[in-house]
Coordinates of C-alpha atoms in Angstrom, one line a residue:
X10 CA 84.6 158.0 162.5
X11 CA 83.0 157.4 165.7
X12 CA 83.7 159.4 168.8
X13 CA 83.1 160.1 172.6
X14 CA 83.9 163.2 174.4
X15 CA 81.9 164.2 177.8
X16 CA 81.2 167.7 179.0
X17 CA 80.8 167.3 182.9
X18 CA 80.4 169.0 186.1
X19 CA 83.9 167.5 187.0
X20 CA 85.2 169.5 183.7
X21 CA 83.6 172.7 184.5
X22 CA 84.4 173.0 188.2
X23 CA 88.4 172.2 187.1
X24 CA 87.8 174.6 183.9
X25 CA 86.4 177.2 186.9
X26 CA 89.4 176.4 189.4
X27 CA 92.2 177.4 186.3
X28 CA 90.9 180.5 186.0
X29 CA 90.9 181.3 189.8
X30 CA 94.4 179.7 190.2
X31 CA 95.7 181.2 187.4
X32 CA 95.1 184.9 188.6
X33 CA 96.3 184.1 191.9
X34 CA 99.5 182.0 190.8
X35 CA 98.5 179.4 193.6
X36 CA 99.3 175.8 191.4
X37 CA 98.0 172.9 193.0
X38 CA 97.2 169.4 192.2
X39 CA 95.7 168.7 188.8
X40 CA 95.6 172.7 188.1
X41 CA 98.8 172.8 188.3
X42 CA 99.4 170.2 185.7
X43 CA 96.8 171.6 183.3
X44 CA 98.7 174.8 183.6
X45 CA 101.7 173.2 182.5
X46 CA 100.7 171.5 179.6
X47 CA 101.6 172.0 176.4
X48 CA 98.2 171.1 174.4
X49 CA 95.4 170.3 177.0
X50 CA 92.8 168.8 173.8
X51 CA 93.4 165.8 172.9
X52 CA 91.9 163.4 170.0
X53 CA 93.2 159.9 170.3
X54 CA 92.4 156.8 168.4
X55 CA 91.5 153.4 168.8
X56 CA 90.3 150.0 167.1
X57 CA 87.5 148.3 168.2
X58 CA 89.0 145.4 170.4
X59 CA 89.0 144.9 174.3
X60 CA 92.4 145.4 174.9
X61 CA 91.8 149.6 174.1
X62 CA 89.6 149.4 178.0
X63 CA 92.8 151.5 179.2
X64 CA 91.7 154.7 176.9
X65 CA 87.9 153.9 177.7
X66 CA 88.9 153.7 181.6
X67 CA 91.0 156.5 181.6
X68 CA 87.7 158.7 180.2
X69 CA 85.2 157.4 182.0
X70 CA 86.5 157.1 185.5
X71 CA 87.8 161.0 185.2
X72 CA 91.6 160.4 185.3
X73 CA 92.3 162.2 181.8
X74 CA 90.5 165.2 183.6
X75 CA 92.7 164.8 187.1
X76 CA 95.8 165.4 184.6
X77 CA 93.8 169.1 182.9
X78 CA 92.9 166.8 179.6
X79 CA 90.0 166.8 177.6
X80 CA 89.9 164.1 175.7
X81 CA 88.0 162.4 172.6
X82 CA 88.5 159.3 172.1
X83 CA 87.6 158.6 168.0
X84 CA 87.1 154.8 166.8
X85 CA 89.1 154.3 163.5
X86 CA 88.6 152.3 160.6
X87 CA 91.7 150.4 160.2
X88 CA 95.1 150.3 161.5
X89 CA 96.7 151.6 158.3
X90 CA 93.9 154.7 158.7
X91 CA 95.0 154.9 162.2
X92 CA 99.0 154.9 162.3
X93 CA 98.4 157.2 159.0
X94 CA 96.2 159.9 161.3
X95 CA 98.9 159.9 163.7
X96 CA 101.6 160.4 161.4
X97 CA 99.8 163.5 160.0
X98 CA 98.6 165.3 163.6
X99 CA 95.1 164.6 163.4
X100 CA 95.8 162.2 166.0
X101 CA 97.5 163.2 169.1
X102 CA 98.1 159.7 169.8
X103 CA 96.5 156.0 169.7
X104 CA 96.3 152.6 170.6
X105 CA 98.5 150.5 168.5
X106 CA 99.6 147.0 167.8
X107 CA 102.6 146.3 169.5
X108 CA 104.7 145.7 166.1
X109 CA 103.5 148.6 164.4
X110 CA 105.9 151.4 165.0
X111 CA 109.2 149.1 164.2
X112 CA 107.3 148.9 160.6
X113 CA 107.4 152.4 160.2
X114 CA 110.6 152.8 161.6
X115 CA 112.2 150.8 159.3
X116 CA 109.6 152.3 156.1
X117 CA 107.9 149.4 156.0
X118 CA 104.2 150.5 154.2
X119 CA 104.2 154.0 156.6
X120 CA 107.7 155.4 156.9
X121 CA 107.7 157.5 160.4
X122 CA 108.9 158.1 164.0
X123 CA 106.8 156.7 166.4
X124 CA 107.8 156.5 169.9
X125 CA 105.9 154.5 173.1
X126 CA 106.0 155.0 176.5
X127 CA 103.3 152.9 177.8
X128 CA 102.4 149.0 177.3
X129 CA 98.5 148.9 177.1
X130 CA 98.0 145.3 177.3
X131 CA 99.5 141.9 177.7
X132 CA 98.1 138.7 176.0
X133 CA 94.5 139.3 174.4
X134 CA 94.5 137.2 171.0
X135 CA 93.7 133.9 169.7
X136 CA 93.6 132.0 166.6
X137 CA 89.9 130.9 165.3
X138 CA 89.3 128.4 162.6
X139 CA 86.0 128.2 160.9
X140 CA 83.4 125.1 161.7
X141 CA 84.5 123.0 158.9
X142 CA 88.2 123.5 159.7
X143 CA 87.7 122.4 163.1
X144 CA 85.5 119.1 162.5
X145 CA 88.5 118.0 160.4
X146 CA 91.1 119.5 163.0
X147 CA 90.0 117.6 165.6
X148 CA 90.3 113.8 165.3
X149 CA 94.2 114.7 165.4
X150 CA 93.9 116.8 168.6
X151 CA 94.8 114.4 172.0
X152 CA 92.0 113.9 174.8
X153 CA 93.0 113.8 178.4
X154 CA 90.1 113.0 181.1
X155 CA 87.6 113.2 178.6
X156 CA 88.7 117.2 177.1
X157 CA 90.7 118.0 174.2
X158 CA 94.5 118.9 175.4
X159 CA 95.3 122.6 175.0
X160 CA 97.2 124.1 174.0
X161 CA 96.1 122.8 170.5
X162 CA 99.1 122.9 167.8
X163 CA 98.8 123.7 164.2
X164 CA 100.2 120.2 163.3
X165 CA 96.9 119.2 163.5
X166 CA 95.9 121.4 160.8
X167 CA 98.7 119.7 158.3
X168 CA 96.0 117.6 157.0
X169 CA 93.6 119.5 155.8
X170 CA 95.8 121.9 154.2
X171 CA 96.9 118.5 152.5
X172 CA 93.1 118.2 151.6
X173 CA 92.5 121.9 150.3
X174 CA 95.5 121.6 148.2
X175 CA 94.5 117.9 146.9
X176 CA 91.3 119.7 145.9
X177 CA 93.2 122.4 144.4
X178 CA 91.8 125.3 147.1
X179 CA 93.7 127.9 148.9
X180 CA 93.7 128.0 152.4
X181 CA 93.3 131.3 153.4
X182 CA 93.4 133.0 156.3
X183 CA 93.5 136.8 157.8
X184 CA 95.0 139.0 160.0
X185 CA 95.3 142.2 160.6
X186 CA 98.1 144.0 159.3
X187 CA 101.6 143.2 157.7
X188 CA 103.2 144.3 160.4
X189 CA 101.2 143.7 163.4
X190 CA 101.0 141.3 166.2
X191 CA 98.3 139.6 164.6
X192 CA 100.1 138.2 161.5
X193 CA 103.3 137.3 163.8
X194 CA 101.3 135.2 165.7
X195 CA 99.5 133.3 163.4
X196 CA 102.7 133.2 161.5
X197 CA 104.7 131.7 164.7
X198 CA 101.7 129.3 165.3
X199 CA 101.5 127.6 161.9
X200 CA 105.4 127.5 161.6
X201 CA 105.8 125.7 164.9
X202 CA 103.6 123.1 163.8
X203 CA 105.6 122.8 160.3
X204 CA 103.2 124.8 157.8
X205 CA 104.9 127.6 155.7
X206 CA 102.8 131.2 156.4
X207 CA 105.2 132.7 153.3
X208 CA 107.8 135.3 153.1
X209 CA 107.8 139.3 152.0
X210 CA 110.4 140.7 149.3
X211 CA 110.0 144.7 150.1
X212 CA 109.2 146.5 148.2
X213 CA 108.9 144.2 145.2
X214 CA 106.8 142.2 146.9
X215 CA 104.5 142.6 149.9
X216 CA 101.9 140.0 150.1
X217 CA 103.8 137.7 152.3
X218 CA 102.7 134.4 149.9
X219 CA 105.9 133.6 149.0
X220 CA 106.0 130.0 149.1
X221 CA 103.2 129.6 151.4
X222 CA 101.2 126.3 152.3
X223 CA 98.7 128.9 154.4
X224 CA 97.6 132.1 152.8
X225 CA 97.5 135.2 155.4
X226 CA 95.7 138.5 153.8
X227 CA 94.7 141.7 156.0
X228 CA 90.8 142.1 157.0
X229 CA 89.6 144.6 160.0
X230 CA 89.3 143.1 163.4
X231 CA 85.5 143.5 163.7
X232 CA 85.3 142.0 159.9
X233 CA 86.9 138.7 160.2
X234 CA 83.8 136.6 161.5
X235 CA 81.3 137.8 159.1
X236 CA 84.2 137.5 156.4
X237 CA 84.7 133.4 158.0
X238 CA 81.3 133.1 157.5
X239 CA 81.1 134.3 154.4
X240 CA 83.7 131.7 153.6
X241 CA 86.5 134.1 152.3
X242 CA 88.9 133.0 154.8
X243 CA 88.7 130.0 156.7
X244 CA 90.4 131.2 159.7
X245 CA 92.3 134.1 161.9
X246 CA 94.1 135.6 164.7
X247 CA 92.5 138.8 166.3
X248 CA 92.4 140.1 169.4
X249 CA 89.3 140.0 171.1
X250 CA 86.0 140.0 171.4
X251 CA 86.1 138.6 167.8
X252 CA 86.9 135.2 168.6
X253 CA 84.5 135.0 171.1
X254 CA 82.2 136.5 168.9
X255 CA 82.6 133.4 166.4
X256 CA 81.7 131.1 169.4
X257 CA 78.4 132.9 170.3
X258 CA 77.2 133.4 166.4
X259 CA 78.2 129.5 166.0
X260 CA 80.5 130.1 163.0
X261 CA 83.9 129.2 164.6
X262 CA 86.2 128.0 167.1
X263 CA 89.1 129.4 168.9
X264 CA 92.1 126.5 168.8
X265 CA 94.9 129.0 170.8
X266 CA 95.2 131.7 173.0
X267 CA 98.5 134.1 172.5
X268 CA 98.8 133.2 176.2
X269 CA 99.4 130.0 175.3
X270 CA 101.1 130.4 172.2
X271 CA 103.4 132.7 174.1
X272 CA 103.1 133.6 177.7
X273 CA 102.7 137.5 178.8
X274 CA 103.6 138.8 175.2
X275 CA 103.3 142.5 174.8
X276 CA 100.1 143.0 172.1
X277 CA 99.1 147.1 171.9
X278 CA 100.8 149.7 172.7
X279 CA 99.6 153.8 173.5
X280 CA 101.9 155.7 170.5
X281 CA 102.5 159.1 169.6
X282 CA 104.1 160.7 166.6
X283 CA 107.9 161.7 168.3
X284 CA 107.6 165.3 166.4
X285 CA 104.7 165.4 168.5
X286 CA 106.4 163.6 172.1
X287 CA 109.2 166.1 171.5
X288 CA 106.8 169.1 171.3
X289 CA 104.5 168.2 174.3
X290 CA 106.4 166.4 176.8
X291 CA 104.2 167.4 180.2
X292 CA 101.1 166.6 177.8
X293 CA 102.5 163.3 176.9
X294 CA 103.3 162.5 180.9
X295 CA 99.7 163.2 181.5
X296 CA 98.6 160.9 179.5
X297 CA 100.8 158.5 180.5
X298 CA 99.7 159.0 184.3
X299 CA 96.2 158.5 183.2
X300 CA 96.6 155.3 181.6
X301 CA 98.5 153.8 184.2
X302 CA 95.8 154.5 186.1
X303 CA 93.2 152.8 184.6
X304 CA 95.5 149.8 184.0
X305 CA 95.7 149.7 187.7
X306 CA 91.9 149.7 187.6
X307 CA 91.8 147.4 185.4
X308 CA 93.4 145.0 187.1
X309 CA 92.8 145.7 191.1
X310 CA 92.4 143.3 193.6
X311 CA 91.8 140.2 191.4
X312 CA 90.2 142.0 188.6
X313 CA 87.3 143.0 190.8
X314 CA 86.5 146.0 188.3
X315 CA 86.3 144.1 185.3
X316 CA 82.9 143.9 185.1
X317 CA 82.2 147.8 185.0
X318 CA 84.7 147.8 182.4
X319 CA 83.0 145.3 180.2
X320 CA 80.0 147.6 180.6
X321 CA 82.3 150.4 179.7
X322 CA 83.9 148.4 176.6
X323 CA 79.9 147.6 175.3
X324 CA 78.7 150.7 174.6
X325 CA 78.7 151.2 170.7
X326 CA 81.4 154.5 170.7
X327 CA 84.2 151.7 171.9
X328 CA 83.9 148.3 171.0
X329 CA 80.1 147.8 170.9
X330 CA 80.0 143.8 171.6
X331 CA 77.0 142.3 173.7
X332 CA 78.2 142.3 177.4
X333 CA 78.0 138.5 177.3
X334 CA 80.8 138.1 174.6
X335 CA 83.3 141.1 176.2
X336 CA 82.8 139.6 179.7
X337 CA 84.0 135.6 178.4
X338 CA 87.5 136.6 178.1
X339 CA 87.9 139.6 180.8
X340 CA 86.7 137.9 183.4
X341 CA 89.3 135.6 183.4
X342 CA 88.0 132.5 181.1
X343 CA 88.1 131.3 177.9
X344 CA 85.6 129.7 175.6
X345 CA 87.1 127.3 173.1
X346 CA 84.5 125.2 171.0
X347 CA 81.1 125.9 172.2
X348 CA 80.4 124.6 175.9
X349 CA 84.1 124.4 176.6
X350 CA 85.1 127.3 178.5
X351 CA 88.1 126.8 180.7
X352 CA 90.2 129.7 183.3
X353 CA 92.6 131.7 181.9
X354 CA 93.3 134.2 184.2
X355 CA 95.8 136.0 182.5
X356 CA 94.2 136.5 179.1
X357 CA 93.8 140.2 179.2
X358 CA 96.5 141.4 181.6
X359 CA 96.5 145.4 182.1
X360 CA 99.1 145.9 184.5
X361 CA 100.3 142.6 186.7
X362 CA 103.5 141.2 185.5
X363 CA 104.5 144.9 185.0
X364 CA 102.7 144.6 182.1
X365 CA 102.4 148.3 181.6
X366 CA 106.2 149.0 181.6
X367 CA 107.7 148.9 177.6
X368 CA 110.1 146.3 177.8
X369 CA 113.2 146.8 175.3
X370 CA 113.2 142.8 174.6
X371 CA 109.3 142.8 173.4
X372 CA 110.4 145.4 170.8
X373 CA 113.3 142.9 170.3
X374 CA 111.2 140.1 169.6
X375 CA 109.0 141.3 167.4
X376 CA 111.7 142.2 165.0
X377 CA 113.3 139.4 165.0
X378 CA 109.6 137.8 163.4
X379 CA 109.7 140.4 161.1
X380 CA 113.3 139.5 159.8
X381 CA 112.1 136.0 159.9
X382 CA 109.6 136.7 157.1
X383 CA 111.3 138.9 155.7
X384 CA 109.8 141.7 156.4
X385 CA 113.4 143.1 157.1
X386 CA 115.4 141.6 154.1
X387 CA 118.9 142.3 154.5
X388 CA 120.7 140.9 157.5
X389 CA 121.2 142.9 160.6
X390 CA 124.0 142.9 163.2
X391 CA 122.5 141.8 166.7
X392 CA 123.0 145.4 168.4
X393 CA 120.6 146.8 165.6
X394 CA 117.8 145.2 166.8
X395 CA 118.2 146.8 170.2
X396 CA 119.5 150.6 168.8
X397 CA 115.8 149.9 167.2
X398 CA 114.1 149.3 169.9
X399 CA 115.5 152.4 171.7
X400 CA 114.0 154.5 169.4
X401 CA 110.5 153.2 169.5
X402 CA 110.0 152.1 173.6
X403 CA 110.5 154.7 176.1
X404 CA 110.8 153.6 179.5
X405 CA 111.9 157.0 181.0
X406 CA 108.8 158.5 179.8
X407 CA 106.7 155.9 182.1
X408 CA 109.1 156.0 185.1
X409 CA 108.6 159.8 185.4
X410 CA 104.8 159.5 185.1
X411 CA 105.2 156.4 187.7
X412 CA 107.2 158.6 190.2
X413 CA 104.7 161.2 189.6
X414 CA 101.7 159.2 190.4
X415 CA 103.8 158.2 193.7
X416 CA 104.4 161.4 194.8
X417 CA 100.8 162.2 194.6
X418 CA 99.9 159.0 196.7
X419 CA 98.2 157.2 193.7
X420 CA 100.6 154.4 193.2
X421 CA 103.5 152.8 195.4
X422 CA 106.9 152.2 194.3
X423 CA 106.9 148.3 194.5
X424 CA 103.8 148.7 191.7
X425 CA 106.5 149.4 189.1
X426 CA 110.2 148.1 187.7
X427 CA 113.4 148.8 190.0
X428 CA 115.1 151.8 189.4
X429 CA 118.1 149.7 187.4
X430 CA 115.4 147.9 185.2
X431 CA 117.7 147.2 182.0
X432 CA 114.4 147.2 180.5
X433 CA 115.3 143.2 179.3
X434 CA 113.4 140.3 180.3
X435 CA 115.6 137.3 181.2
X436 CA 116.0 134.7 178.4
X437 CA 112.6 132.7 178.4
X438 CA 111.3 128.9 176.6
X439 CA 107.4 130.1 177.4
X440 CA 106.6 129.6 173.7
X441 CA 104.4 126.3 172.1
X442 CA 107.9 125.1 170.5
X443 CA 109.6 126.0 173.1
X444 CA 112.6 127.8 171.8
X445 CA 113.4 130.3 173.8
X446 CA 114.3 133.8 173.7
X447 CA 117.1 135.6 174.6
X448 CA 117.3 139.4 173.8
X449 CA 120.5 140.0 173.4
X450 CA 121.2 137.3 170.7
X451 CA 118.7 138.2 168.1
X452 CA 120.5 136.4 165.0
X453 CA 121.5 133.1 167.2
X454 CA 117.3 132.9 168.3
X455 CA 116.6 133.3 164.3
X456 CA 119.0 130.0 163.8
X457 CA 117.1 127.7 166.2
X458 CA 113.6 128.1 163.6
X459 CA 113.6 125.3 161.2
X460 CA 111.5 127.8 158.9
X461 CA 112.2 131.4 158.9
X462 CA 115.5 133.6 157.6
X463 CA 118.7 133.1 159.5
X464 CA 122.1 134.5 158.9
X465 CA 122.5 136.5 156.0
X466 CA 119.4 134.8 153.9
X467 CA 117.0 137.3 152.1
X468 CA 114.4 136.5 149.8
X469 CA 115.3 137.3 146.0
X470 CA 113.0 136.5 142.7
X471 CA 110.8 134.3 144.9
X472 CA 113.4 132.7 146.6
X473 CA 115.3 132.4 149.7
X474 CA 118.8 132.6 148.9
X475 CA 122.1 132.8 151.1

C-alpha cells in the first residue's frame, strides 16, 4: 500500500499550542477541536481516480490539521480490499463508490454497516471502447456541422455485438465492482440502447452474465487500459483519468460521459464503518468539515484552483497520471476520439449543485439499478428503498459540520441545502432514455425499463420468472 503523511511546522506549532492550552483550560479554535476528539490519527483510504482530489486537498492545503487531525492518506489496491479494511478498523474511513455501502447493507459480497455523511464528487466517469470497437461504432453515429452528435448511444454498438457473436466471440467488457457506480452505468448505457448487460441470482450466482449480449467482469480502475490493450476486454466505464489515459496512449476512445448519460449523478462517496461513526462522532465532524473544505476549493470561483489540484492529484502517492491527462477532464473539457475535445464544465463537480450534500434519492437510485439486475432478488415495497437509504446517507452529520464551518466564518449559509431539505431531489428525465426518476416511486420507475426486473420478477435457474 502506498501512503502520504506530512510532518510540518504547521503540525508542531498546533502539537505545541495543545499542550499550552491544555494546562491552562483556555480552548480555542482548532485546539479546541483537537481536544475534543475522540481519535485524532487517522488512516483513510483511497483508489487511484481524480475524483479522491477532496482527501488530497484536504491534506495538502492544511484543513485536516485546522480540525487537530493527522492524517495518512494510504492508496488501496482494489475496492473489495478497501471496503474490507474499513470494515475491519484498519481504515478509519475511505473514499467509496457511491453504490457500495447499499451492497453491504443488504450482504451483498461484504455484509456491514456503512454510513456517509459527505458526497465527494458529482459526475467523473465515462465509457471507453477500444480502437477497433469504435472504427466499427462509428459509421452509425449521426454528424451535425461536420462533428459526431454526442451524446453517442449504445445502439450504435448493436452491430458489432451482432458481428462478435456471428464470429462466435464474447464481447467483453469491465468495470469495477458488482456493486459500484461503474457497472450501473455501463449497465444503464447498454440497456438504453437495447443490449442486455445480464442479471445476478445471489448467492447462487454472482457473475451478472445471465442472459447477456455484453459481458461485464471486474478489473482495477488503473488496470483497464493496459487490460483494452491487451485485448481482454474491449471496452469500460471508469472514472477518470483512465479514459483519458486511453486517448493519450492511442488505444481507445471515450463514446459517453456519466454527465451525459445522467446529469449530476452522485459517483463516490467519504464512508466510515457506523461502529466506528457511533464511537467518534466529533472525529467524524472533523473530517467532515475538512472535506467540505476542500470541495469548496475545489470548485471556487470558476474552478480557478483546479490546476494546483491536478498538480496535487499527479504526484505518484495519489493518482500518479501525467499532468497533461488529469488536467483534460478537471479543467472543464473533455476529449472524445483523439483531437476532439469539447467543454464539459461539469465533469468533475466537487461542491456546486450542492454536490457535497448526500441526497436520500441518489441512494434511492442506485438501488433501484441494483434490483433491476438483480442484484436485490426478491421484490421490495417502495418505502424499503428509502428506510435503506436512511441508514447509509447521513445528512445531519454534514449539516452540523456545515453550521460549524459557518460559525467559524469559513462558509455562508446559502453555500449549503435549506434547513427543511427533505434530502429528495424533485422527479427528473436528465437521463440518455429519458425516463425519469422520481424517488418516491421506486417500483413504478423499475416498470417504465423495457429490460430490467419489475414487480415481483426475480431471477430463478437462469431465468427471469414472475
Amino acid at each position: 500500500m502506498k501512503q502520504t503523511g506530512r510532518f510540518t511546522i504547521k503540525k508542531l506549532a498546533t502539537a505545541l499550542i495543545a499542550v499550552a492550552a491544555a494546562s491552562t483550560f483556555s480552548f480555542t479554535g482548532s485546539v479546541y477541536a483537537a481536544e475534543k476528539l475522540e481519535k485524532d490519527s487517522l488512516k483513510l483510504g483511497f483508489i487511484k481516480l481524480t475524483d479522491m482530489a477532496p482527501l488530497a486537498v484536504a491534506l495538502e492545503k492544511g484543513y485536516f490539521e485546522d480540525e487537530g487531525l493527522s492524517v495518512q492518506l494510504e492508496a488501496q489496491a482494489n475496492w473489495k480490499v478497501l471496503l474490507d479494511r474499513v470494515v475491519s478498523g484498519e481504515l478509519d474511513g475511505a473514499h467509496m463508490l457511491a453504490t457500495l455501502p447499499f451492497g453491504a447493507a443488504i450482504g451483498y459480497g461484504t455484509k456491514a454497516d456503512i454510513v456517509s455523511a459527505f458526497t465527494m464528487t458529482l459526475n467523473g466517469d465515462a465509457i471507453t471502447v477500444s480502437n477497433d470497437v469504435w472504427k466499427q461504432m462509428k459509421p452509425q453515429i449521426p454528424v451535425k456541422d461536420g462533428k459526431l452528435v454526442h451524446p453517442v448511444k449504445a445502439d450504435t454498438l448493436k452491430p458489432v455485438l451482432e458481428k462478435y457473436k456471428s464470429a462466435g466471440k464474447p464481447f467483453n467488457m469491465a468495470m469495477t465492482f458488482p456493486v459500484g457506480t461503474h457497472n450501473m452505468k455501463l449497465r444503464y448505457w447498454l440497456a438504453a440502447g437495447g443490449i442486455k448487460p445480464g442479471f445476478y441470482a445471489p448467492p447462487e450466482d454472482t457473475s451478472g452474465q445471465i442472459d447477456a449480449e455484453a459481458m461485464l467482469s471486474v478489473t482495477p480502475p488503473p488496470q483497464m487500459p493496459a487490460t483494452m490493450d491487451s485485448g481482454t476486454i474491449v471496452g469500460y466505464c471508469v472514472g477518470e483519468p483512465w479514459n483519458q489515459q486511453a486517448v493519450f496512449k492511442g488505444i481507445g476512445v471515450p463514446v459517453i460521459s456519466d454527465y451525459e448519460l445522467m446529469k449530476n449523478s452522485a459517483e463516490k462517496i467519504f464512508g466510515v464503518n457506523k461502529e466506528w461513526a457511533d464511537k467518534n462522532p466529533n472525529t467524524h465532524k472533523a473530517v467532515i468539515k475538512a472535506l467540505i473544505r476542500a470541495s469548496m476549493w475545489l470548485d471556487a470561483e470558476n474552478n480557478k484552483n483546479r490546476n494546483e489540484g491536478v498538480e496535487m492529484l499527479s504526484q505518484k502517492q495519489y493518482v500518479g497520471a501525467d499532468y497533461e491527462v488529469l488536467a483534460n477532464s478537471m479543467n472543464g473539457t473533455f476529449e472524445y476520439e483523439k483531437g476532439d475535445k469539447r467543454d464539459l464544465p461539469d465533469f468533475n463537480v466537487f461542491f456546486r449543485h450542492n454536490g457535497s450534500y448526500p441526497y436520500y434519492s441518489d441512494a434511492v437510485w442506485s438501488l433501484t439499478q441494483m434490483r433491476r439486475w438483480g442484484q436485490i432478488n426478491e421484490y421490495k415495497p417502495d418505502g424499503w428503498y428509502l428506510e435503506t437509504a436512511k441508514k447509509v446517507y447521513r445528512p445531519d452529520i454534514y449539516m452540523a459540520a456545515a453550521k460549524a464551518l459557518i460559525a467559524e466564518g469559513k462558509a455562508k449559509a446559502g453555500d449549503f441545502p435549506a434547513d427543511n431539505e427533505t434530502g429528495i431531489k424533485p422527479p427528473s428525465a436528465d437521463f440518455i432514455d429519458g425516463i425519469a426518476f422520481d424517488a418516491t416511486k421506486p417500483n413504478d420507475y423499475l416498470t417504465k425499463f423495457p429490460i430490467g426486473l419489475k414487480g415481483k420478477q426475480k431471477v430463478v435457474g437462469g431465468k427471469v420468472v414472475e
